[in-house]
């Protein structure tokens, strides 16, 4: 999927957003310094459960995901980072460029993101960043659970 498909998806749903172009790839929040407030980074991870892959949109302020806590909260017996090859083959995206919207997976959502006016995350292209209100992210994704 390319950026045009993501933009069409957002426009069809009347979701407000902005695409920010960089001259260097942003593959992690640290790469974002100078382009946008790093504390508003919203990385999307792909997780493996016993039921298949799910997305996880989180706040950079949370640090590492607590898989044990999340397993208890959401009733999973298996929850871990998905294998890079499996992510690529099932979503078409490589680790480091997972989009905030249009991933094609149900997603868990970090409530901490709602503290911000806007958050910044992937578009599937490491030279483009999506700026979007976290409330709009809730409308743009299939959210199956929220965590803190």
Short mmCIF file of C-alpha atoms in Angstrom, two decimals, residues 13-96:
data_model
loop_
_atom_site.label_atom_id
_atom_site.label_comp_id
_atom_site.label_asym_id
_atom_site.label_seq_id
_atom_site.Cartn_x
_atom_site.Cartn_y
_atom_site.Cartn_z
CA UNK A 13 -13.63 8.92 6.46
CA UNK A 14 -13.32 12.71 6.82
CA UNK A 15 -10.33 12.29 9.12
CA UNK A 16 -8.08 15.32 9.60
CA UNK A 17 -4.36 14.64 9.19
CA UNK A 18 -1.12 16.03 7.83
CA UNK A 19 1.74 14.29 6.04
CA UNK A 20 5.21 15.51 7.00
CA UNK A 21 8.08 14.87 4.60
CA UNK A 22 11.63 14.34 5.89
CA UNK A 23 14.91 14.26 4.04
CA UNK A 24 16.16 11.30 6.09
CA UNK A 25 14.40 8.07 7.07
CA UNK A 26 12.65 7.90 10.43
CA UNK A 27 12.91 4.30 11.57
CA UNK A 28 12.71 5.01 15.29
CA UNK A 29 11.57 7.83 17.56
CA UNK A 30 15.17 8.99 18.00
CA UNK A 31 15.39 9.65 14.25
CA UNK A 32 12.47 12.07 14.62
CA UNK A 33 14.37 14.72 16.58
CA UNK A 34 14.14 18.00 14.75
CA UNK A 35 11.08 16.97 12.73
CA UNK A 36 8.44 16.82 15.48
CA UNK A 37 8.21 16.52 19.28
CA UNK A 38 9.61 13.06 20.02
CA UNK A 39 7.43 12.72 23.15
CA UNK A 40 4.40 12.69 20.82
CA UNK A 41 5.69 9.72 18.83
CA UNK A 42 3.16 6.93 18.39
CA UNK A 43 4.96 3.84 17.10
CA UNK A 44 2.88 0.98 15.80
CA UNK A 45 4.09 -2.50 16.64
CA UNK A 46 2.84 -5.80 15.27
CA UNK A 47 2.30 -8.46 17.91
CA UNK A 48 1.80 -12.20 17.66
CA UNK A 49 -1.06 -13.77 19.61
CA UNK A 50 -2.43 -17.28 19.61
CA UNK A 51 -5.12 -15.92 17.27
CA UNK A 52 -2.73 -14.33 14.78
CA UNK A 53 -1.25 -10.87 14.33
CA UNK A 54 -2.57 -7.65 15.89
CA UNK A 55 -1.37 -4.06 15.80
CA UNK A 56 -0.40 -2.09 18.88
CA UNK A 57 -0.41 1.71 18.72
CA UNK A 58 1.51 2.98 21.72
CA UNK A 59 3.02 6.09 23.24
CA UNK A 60 6.79 6.43 23.16
CA UNK A 61 6.43 7.63 26.77
CA UNK A 62 5.44 4.12 27.89
CA UNK A 63 8.80 2.60 27.11
CA UNK A 64 8.68 -1.18 26.72
CA UNK A 65 5.36 -2.97 26.40
CA UNK A 66 4.46 -5.10 29.42
CA UNK A 67 3.39 -8.29 27.65
CA UNK A 68 2.50 -10.12 30.86
CA UNK A 69 0.19 -7.33 31.99
CA UNK A 70 -1.34 -7.05 28.50
CA UNK A 71 -1.92 -10.83 28.30
CA UNK A 72 -3.89 -10.68 31.54
CA UNK A 73 -5.83 -7.56 30.52
CA UNK A 74 -6.84 -8.84 27.09
CA UNK A 75 -7.05 -12.58 27.76
CA UNK A 76 -4.22 -13.74 25.51
CA UNK A 77 -2.18 -16.82 26.38
CA UNK A 78 0.48 -15.79 23.86
CA UNK A 79 1.59 -12.21 23.22
CA UNK A 80 4.97 -11.14 21.89
CA UNK A 81 6.57 -9.10 19.12
CA UNK A 82 5.83 -10.71 15.78
CA UNK A 83 8.58 -12.06 13.56
CA UNK A 84 9.87 -9.52 11.00
CA UNK A 85 9.34 -11.88 8.06
CA UNK A 86 5.79 -12.67 9.14
CA UNK A 87 5.01 -8.95 9.50
CA UNK A 88 6.34 -8.27 6.01
CA UNK A 89 4.51 -11.19 4.41
CA UNK A 90 1.14 -10.57 6.12
CA UNK A 91 1.01 -6.76 6.12
CA UNK A 92 3.34 -5.78 3.28
CA UNK A 93 5.24 -3.45 5.63
CA UNK A 94 8.71 -3.77 7.10
CA UNK A 95 9.54 -3.12 10.74
CA UNK A 96 10.31 0.59 11.12
#
